Amino acid sequence: MIRLIDVSRRHGDHLAVDRVSLHVAAGEVLVLVGGSGSGKTTTCKMINRLIEPSSGRIIVAGQDIATLPAHGLRRRIGYVFQRLGLFPHMSVAQNIGVTPRLLGWSETRVKDRVRELLALVELDPELAESRPDALSGGQAQRVAVARALAAEPPVLLMDEPFGALDPLTRERLQQAFDRIRRALRLTVVLVTHDMGEAMMLGDRIAVIHAGRLLQVGTAKQLHDAPVEATVEELFAAPRRQASLVAAMLDRETP
């Protein structure tokens, strides 16, 4: 569904993404993992031309995206932003219906789609007329996912979608997302710095460091045969956290 071929992005003298090549199969979740400034968000944004590649080619559903109008491409690819980007002056229903209306859907079809998506993301239909500032963080995140899915895109891009949520809400939404993407057979590229989240949600994981793609594979493949110390260190972080929690619980046990 998605292919990146020797894709680079340069900001002045800085090479933010350095000749990245990878593919994402139809129905697969590929997670881009790396530290801050590694190039993972830039890579994600180049797939729908929010950022233009400096060189290389990106193919989506068999088409070179450079040959497509950027606005038309973006209407075919769902995007969940790190800071959500809900329109504060619009209701929940209006936010979800933005792209279908831009595509010329009838009002009846838009309303039916909004109702369908509220049910899919498990939101009370009574929230349809609420404004974003009346929602909890978890509710707002569900609206952002619903909006990204509104025009029935086959591809969904997600940039740190659960990072700002409390742990319990984050876990519930991760589970909801996994259910939704399997039900809809979505092709997903998800950006995170959390290796635990990557292992939970990803079919495969791509590790990016300093703009370079270090390794791609399943969690087991990367864990069992890391090609560089950076990959090994990413897997060590969840283990250290688990060990720290276990040690604290043991210390507090009477």
mmCIF file of C-alpha atoms in Angstrom:
data_model
loop_
_atom_site.group_PDB
_atom_site.id
_atom_site.type_symbol
_atom_site.label_atom_id
_atom_site.label_comp_id
_atom_site.label_asym_id
_atom_site.label_seq_id
_atom_site.Cartn_x
_atom_site.Cartn_y
_atom_site.Cartn_z
ATOM 1 C CA MET A 1 0.000 0.000 0.000
ATOM 2 C CA ILE A 2 2.870 2.397 0.820
ATOM 3 C CA ARG A 3 6.447 2.406 -0.482
ATOM 4 C CA LEU A 4 9.238 4.847 0.322
ATOM 5 C CA ILE A 5 12.184 4.633 -2.065
ATOM 6 C CA ASP A 6 15.414 6.404 -1.018
ATOM 7 C CA VAL A 7 13.432 9.263 0.541
ATOM 8 C CA SER A 8 15.364 12.170 2.066
ATOM 9 C CA ARG A 9 14.402 15.502 3.579
ATOM 10 C CA ARG A 10 16.913 18.283 4.033
ATOM 11 C CA HIS A 11 16.431 21.432 6.138
ATOM 12 C CA GLY A 12 19.272 23.700 5.025
ATOM 13 C CA ASP A 13 22.456 21.845 5.939
ATOM 14 C CA HIS A 14 20.603 19.402 8.207
ATOM 15 C CA LEU A 15 19.533 16.044 6.776
ATOM 16 C CA ALA A 16 16.368 15.273 8.768
ATOM 17 C CA VAL A 17 15.646 12.057 6.858
ATOM 18 C CA ASP A 18 18.453 10.224 5.077
ATOM 19 C CA ARG A 19 17.588 7.892 2.172
ATOM 20 C CA VAL A 20 14.849 5.925 3.920
ATOM 21 C CA SER A 21 13.386 2.967 2.012
ATOM 22 C CA LEU A 22 10.564 0.844 3.424
ATOM 23 C CA HIS A 23 7.172 -0.593 2.563
ATOM 24 C CA VAL A 24 3.866 -1.035 4.367
ATOM 25 C CA ALA A 25 1.608 -3.879 3.264
ATOM 26 C CA ALA A 26 -2.141 -3.416 2.909
ATOM 27 C CA GLY A 27 -3.794 -3.894 6.297
ATOM 28 C CA GLU A 28 -0.505 -3.638 8.200
ATOM 29 C CA VAL A 29 0.401 -1.373 11.108
ATOM 30 C CA LEU A 30 3.982 -0.141 10.772
ATOM 31 C CA VAL A 31 5.239 1.764 13.813
ATOM 32 C CA LEU A 32 8.020 4.334 13.431
ATOM 33 C CA VAL A 33 10.042 4.442 16.648
ATOM 34 C CA GLY A 34 12.858 6.769 17.626
ATOM 35 C CA GLY A 35 13.896 9.530 19.969
ATOM 36 C CA SER A 36 13.018 13.198 19.646
ATOM 37 C CA GLY A 37 14.427 14.661 16.441
ATOM 38 C CA SER A 38 15.091 11.252 14.911
ATOM 39 C CA GLY A 39 13.059 11.987 11.769
ATOM 40 C CA LYS A 40 10.068 9.732 12.425
ATOM 41 C CA THR A 41 7.426 12.513 12.328
ATOM 42 C CA THR A 42 9.028 14.052 9.223
ATOM 43 C CA THR A 43 8.905 10.641 7.547
ATOM 44 C CA CYS A 44 5.235 10.256 8.422
ATOM 45 C CA LYS A 45 4.318 13.728 7.180
ATOM 46 C CA MET A 46 6.033 13.164 3.840
ATOM 47 C CA ILE A 47 3.604 10.312 3.092
ATOM 48 C CA ASN A 48 0.746 12.805 2.631
ATOM 49 C CA ARG A 49 2.966 15.724 1.567
ATOM 50 C CA LEU A 50 2.504 17.837 4.677
ATOM 51 C CA ILE A 51 6.281 17.959 4.225
ATOM 52 C CA GLU A 52 7.722 17.563 0.729
ATOM 53 C CA PRO A 53 10.610 15.125 0.228
ATOM 54 C CA SER A 54 13.877 16.663 -0.957
ATOM 55 C CA SER A 55 14.565 13.512 -2.986
ATOM 56 C CA GLY A 56 13.290 9.985 -3.480
ATOM 57 C CA ARG A 57 9.852 8.640 -4.324
ATOM 58 C CA ILE A 58 6.763 7.752 -2.288
ATOM 59 C CA ILE A 59 4.141 5.416 -3.757
ATOM 60 C CA VAL A 60 0.667 5.106 -2.190
ATOM 61 C CA ALA A 61 -1.805 2.588 -3.598
ATOM 62 C CA GLY A 62 0.308 2.290 -6.740
ATOM 63 C CA GLN A 63 0.538 6.027 -7.457
ATOM 64 C CA ASP A 64 3.556 8.289 -7.123
ATOM 65 C CA ILE A 65 2.255 10.971 -4.760
ATOM 66 C CA ALA A 66 4.347 13.650 -6.493
ATOM 67 C CA THR A 67 1.974 13.339 -9.459
ATOM 68 C CA LEU A 68 -1.145 13.990 -7.355
ATOM 69 C CA PRO A 69 -2.569 17.308 -6.103
ATOM 70 C CA ALA A 70 -1.540 17.589 -2.434
ATOM 71 C CA HIS A 71 -5.039 18.505 -1.208
ATOM 72 C CA GLY A 72 -6.575 15.572 -3.088
ATOM 73 C CA LEU A 73 -3.999 13.176 -1.659
ATOM 74 C CA ARG A 74 -4.671 14.346 1.907
ATOM 75 C CA ARG A 75 -8.398 13.781 1.545
ATOM 76 C CA ARG A 76 -7.638 10.131 0.750
ATOM 77 C CA ILE A 77 -5.343 9.616 3.746
ATOM 78 C CA GLY A 78 -6.545 9.959 7.339
ATOM 79 C CA TYR A 79 -4.247 11.813 9.736
ATOM 80 C CA VAL A 80 -4.392 11.956 13.538
ATOM 81 C CA PHE A 81 -2.171 14.789 14.723
ATOM 82 C CA GLN A 82 -0.095 14.843 17.892
ATOM 83 C CA ARG A 83 -2.095 17.839 19.173
ATOM 84 C CA LEU A 84 -5.377 16.630 17.646
ATOM 85 C CA GLY A 85 -6.110 19.809 15.655
ATOM 86 C CA LEU A 86 -9.860 19.790 16.293
ATOM 87 C CA PHE A 87 -11.556 22.982 15.146
ATOM 88 C CA PRO A 88 -12.641 24.728 18.379
ATOM 89 C CA HIS A 89 -15.501 26.664 16.769
ATOM 90 C CA MET A 90 -17.102 23.514 15.351
ATOM 91 C CA SER A 91 -19.182 20.858 17.064
ATOM 92 C CA VAL A 92 -18.043 17.234 17.283
ATOM 93 C CA ALA A 93 -20.307 16.333 14.355
ATOM 94 C CA GLN A 94 -19.002 19.228 12.263
ATOM 95 C CA ASN A 95 -15.395 18.275 12.999
ATOM 96 C CA ILE A 96 -15.996 14.680 11.927
ATOM 97 C CA GLY A 97 -17.866 15.746 8.798
ATOM 98 C CA VAL A 98 -15.273 18.217 7.476
ATOM 99 C CA THR A 99 -13.595 16.012 4.863
ATOM 100 C CA PRO A 100 -16.767 14.313 3.563
ATOM 101 C CA ARG A 101 -18.298 17.747 2.996
ATOM 102 C CA LEU A 102 -15.180 18.886 1.144
ATOM 103 C CA LEU A 103 -15.583 15.797 -1.036
ATOM 104 C CA GLY A 104 -19.142 16.778 -1.865
ATOM 105 C CA TRP A 105 -21.019 14.145 0.094
ATOM 106 C CA SER A 106 -24.736 14.776 0.579
ATOM 107 C CA GLU A 107 -25.813 16.062 3.985
ATOM 108 C CA THR A 108 -27.738 12.849 4.656
ATOM 109 C CA ARG A 109 -24.669 10.739 3.911
ATOM 110 C CA VAL A 110 -22.494 12.936 6.128
ATOM 111 C CA LYS A 111 -24.918 12.673 9.057
ATOM 112 C CA ASP A 112 -25.145 8.900 8.644
ATOM 113 C CA ARG A 113 -21.351 8.656 8.583
ATOM 114 C CA VAL A 114 -21.025 10.789 11.720
ATOM 115 C CA ARG A 115 -23.471 8.534 13.588
ATOM 116 C CA GLU A 116 -21.642 5.438 12.367
ATOM 117 C CA LEU A 117 -18.262 6.770 13.488
ATOM 118 C CA LEU A 118 -19.462 7.910 16.909
ATOM 119 C CA ALA A 119 -20.593 4.334 17.477
ATOM 120 C CA LEU A 120 -17.333 2.932 16.092
ATOM 121 C CA VAL A 121 -15.163 4.984 18.472
ATOM 122 C CA GLU A 122 -17.626 4.351 21.324
ATOM 123 C CA LEU A 123 -18.736 7.936 21.929
ATOM 124 C CA ASP A 124 -22.176 8.902 23.219
ATOM 125 C CA PRO A 125 -24.204 10.282 20.266
ATOM 126 C CA GLU A 126 -25.369 13.087 22.563
ATOM 127 C CA LEU A 127 -21.838 14.529 22.287
ATOM 128 C CA ALA A 128 -22.368 15.233 18.591
ATOM 129 C CA GLU A 129 -23.323 18.865 19.214
ATOM 130 C CA SER A 130 -20.677 19.503 21.883
ATOM 131 C CA ARG A 131 -17.642 21.688 21.246
ATOM 132 C CA PRO A 132 -14.116 20.270 21.700
ATOM 133 C CA ASP A 133 -13.488 22.305 24.870
ATOM 134 C CA ALA A 134 -16.335 20.396 26.581
ATOM 135 C CA LEU A 135 -14.653 17.024 25.996
ATOM 136 C CA SER A 136 -12.233 15.043 28.113
ATOM 137 C CA GLY A 137 -8.832 14.222 26.662
ATOM 138 C CA GLY A 138 -9.911 10.690 25.813
ATOM 139 C CA GLN A 139 -13.142 11.869 24.177
ATOM 140 C CA ALA A 140 -11.285 14.459 22.093
ATOM 141 C CA GLN A 141 -8.819 11.792 20.941
ATOM 142 C CA ARG A 142 -11.700 9.556 19.852
ATOM 143 C CA VAL A 143 -13.170 12.452 17.867
ATOM 144 C CA ALA A 144 -9.799 12.983 16.178
ATOM 145 C CA VAL A 145 -9.696 9.313 15.156
ATOM 146 C CA ALA A 146 -13.306 9.484 13.908
ATOM 147 C CA ARG A 147 -12.513 12.581 11.849
ATOM 148 C CA ALA A 148 -9.486 10.877 10.288
ATOM 149 C CA LEU A 149 -11.687 7.924 9.283
ATOM 150 C CA ALA A 150 -14.641 9.981 8.056
ATOM 151 C CA ALA A 151 -13.975 9.752 4.307
ATOM 152 C CA GLU A 152 -13.282 6.000 4.510
ATOM 153 C CA PRO A 153 -9.537 6.272 3.765
ATOM 154 C CA PRO A 154 -7.591 3.055 3.233
ATOM 155 C CA VAL A 155 -4.500 4.628 4.858
ATOM 156 C CA LEU A 156 -4.238 6.206 8.308
ATOM 157 C CA LEU A 157 -1.250 8.191 9.597
ATOM 158 C CA MET A 158 -0.960 8.733 13.365
ATOM 159 C CA ASP A 159 1.627 10.982 15.016
ATOM 160 C CA GLU A 160 2.002 10.242 18.754
ATOM 161 C CA PRO A 161 -1.801 9.926 19.005
ATOM 162 C CA PHE A 162 -1.940 8.771 22.637
ATOM 163 C CA GLY A 163 1.081 10.550 24.102
ATOM 164 C CA ALA A 164 -0.753 13.294 26.013
ATOM 165 C CA LEU A 165 -3.244 10.991 27.764
ATOM 166 C CA ASP A 166 -3.163 9.562 31.261
ATOM 167 C CA PRO A 167 -2.078 5.884 31.444
ATOM 168 C CA LEU A 168 -5.550 4.355 31.909
ATOM 169 C CA THR A 169 -7.152 6.398 29.131
ATOM 170 C CA ARG A 170 -4.175 5.693 26.902
ATOM 171 C CA GLU A 171 -4.516 1.941 27.399
ATOM 172 C CA ARG A 172 -8.259 1.992 26.684
ATOM 173 C CA LEU A 173 -7.741 3.987 23.482
ATOM 174 C CA GLN A 174 -4.903 1.749 22.333
ATOM 175 C CA GLN A 175 -7.239 -1.226 22.679
ATOM 176 C CA ALA A 176 -10.048 0.633 20.881
ATOM 177 C CA PHE A 177 -7.709 1.619 18.053
ATOM 178 C CA ASP A 178 -6.498 -1.964 17.622
ATOM 179 C CA ARG A 179 -10.108 -3.165 17.385
ATOM 180 C CA ILE A 180 -11.035 -0.456 14.859
ATOM 181 C CA ARG A 181 -8.060 -0.918 12.561
ATOM 182 C CA ARG A 182 -8.611 -4.681 12.435
ATOM 183 C CA ALA A 183 -12.328 -4.271 11.744
ATOM 184 C CA LEU A 184 -11.675 -1.771 8.929
ATOM 185 C CA ARG A 185 -8.492 -3.487 7.653
ATOM 186 C CA LEU A 186 -6.671 -0.169 7.670
ATOM 187 C CA THR A 187 -3.096 0.353 6.569
ATOM 188 C CA VAL A 188 -1.507 2.414 9.349
ATOM 189 C CA VAL A 189 1.759 4.241 9.927
ATOM 190 C CA LEU A 190 1.999 5.158 13.610
ATOM 191 C CA VAL A 191 4.706 7.347 15.144
ATOM 192 C CA THR A 192 5.695 6.868 18.778
ATOM 193 C CA HIS A 193 8.703 7.106 21.077
ATOM 194 C CA ASP A 194 7.194 4.441 23.370
ATOM 195 C CA MET A 195 8.577 0.979 22.641
ATOM 196 C CA GLY A 196 5.868 -0.670 24.723
ATOM 197 C CA GLU A 197 3.203 0.973 22.566
ATOM 198 C CA ALA A 198 5.068 -0.036 19.421
ATOM 199 C CA MET A 199 5.170 -3.677 20.499
ATOM 200 C CA MET A 200 1.497 -3.631 21.488
ATOM 201 C CA LEU A 201 0.117 -2.063 18.303
ATOM 202 C CA GLY A 202 2.610 -2.728 15.509
ATOM 203 C CA ASP A 203 2.746 -5.651 13.123
ATOM 204 C CA ARG A 204 6.261 -4.427 12.341
ATOM 205 C CA ILE A 205 8.506 -1.770 13.853
ATOM 206 C CA ALA A 206 10.869 0.573 11.996
ATOM 207 C CA VAL A 207 13.594 2.105 14.174
ATOM 208 C CA ILE A 208 14.796 5.520 13.025
ATOM 209 C CA HIS A 209 17.807 7.305 14.492
ATOM 210 C CA ALA A 210 19.374 10.581 13.320
ATOM 211 C CA GLY A 211 17.330 10.427 10.130
ATOM 212 C CA ARG A 212 18.491 6.922 9.202
ATOM 213 C CA LEU A 213 16.421 3.760 9.132
ATOM 214 C CA LEU A 214 18.337 1.337 11.331
ATOM 215 C CA GLN A 215 16.165 -1.764 11.218
ATOM 216 C CA VAL A 216 12.657 -2.972 10.305
ATOM 217 C CA GLY A 217 10.993 -6.134 11.520
ATOM 218 C CA THR A 218 8.615 -7.689 13.988
ATOM 219 C CA ALA A 219 9.161 -6.997 17.674
ATOM 220 C CA LYS A 220 10.628 -10.494 18.081
ATOM 221 C CA GLN A 221 13.005 -10.053 15.133
ATOM 222 C CA LEU A 222 14.311 -6.738 16.474
ATOM 223 C CA HIS A 223 14.551 -8.055 20.027
ATOM 224 C CA ASP A 224 16.355 -11.260 19.091
ATOM 225 C CA ALA A 225 18.749 -9.782 16.517
ATOM 226 C CA PRO A 226 19.249 -6.008 16.938
ATOM 227 C CA VAL A 227 21.613 -4.648 14.302
ATOM 228 C CA GLU A 228 22.815 -1.713 16.406
ATOM 229 C CA ALA A 229 23.085 -0.739 20.061
ATOM 230 C CA THR A 230 20.326 1.880 19.590
ATOM 231 C CA VAL A 231 17.809 -0.848 18.739
ATOM 232 C CA GLU A 232 18.902 -2.953 21.714
ATOM 233 C CA GLU A 233 18.593 0.077 24.006
ATOM 234 C CA LEU A 234 15.012 0.740 22.878
ATOM 235 C CA PHE A 235 14.005 -2.752 23.979
ATOM 236 C CA ALA A 236 15.879 -2.379 27.257
ATOM 237 C CA ALA A 237 13.828 0.666 28.337
ATOM 238 C CA PRO A 238 10.516 -1.203 29.017
ATOM 239 C CA ARG A 239 12.424 -3.901 30.898
ATOM 240 C CA ARG A 240 14.109 -1.290 33.104
ATOM 241 C CA GLN A 241 10.764 0.330 33.857
ATOM 242 C CA ALA A 242 9.209 -3.030 34.765
ATOM 243 C CA SER A 243 12.177 -3.889 36.982
ATOM 244 C CA LEU A 244 11.937 -0.518 38.734
ATOM 245 C CA VAL A 245 8.229 -0.993 39.454
ATOM 246 C CA ALA A 246 8.849 -4.522 40.749
ATOM 247 C CA ALA A 247 11.652 -3.288 43.016
ATOM 248 C CA MET A 248 9.458 -0.517 44.451
ATOM 249 C CA LEU A 249 6.615 -2.956 45.147
ATOM 250 C CA ASP A 250 9.003 -5.396 46.847
ATOM 251 C CA ARG A 251 10.368 -2.572 49.005
ATOM 252 C CA GLU A 252 6.887 -1.573 50.120
ATOM 253 C CA THR A 253 5.764 -5.158 50.893
ATOM 254 C CA PRO A 254 5.548 -5.686 54.707
#
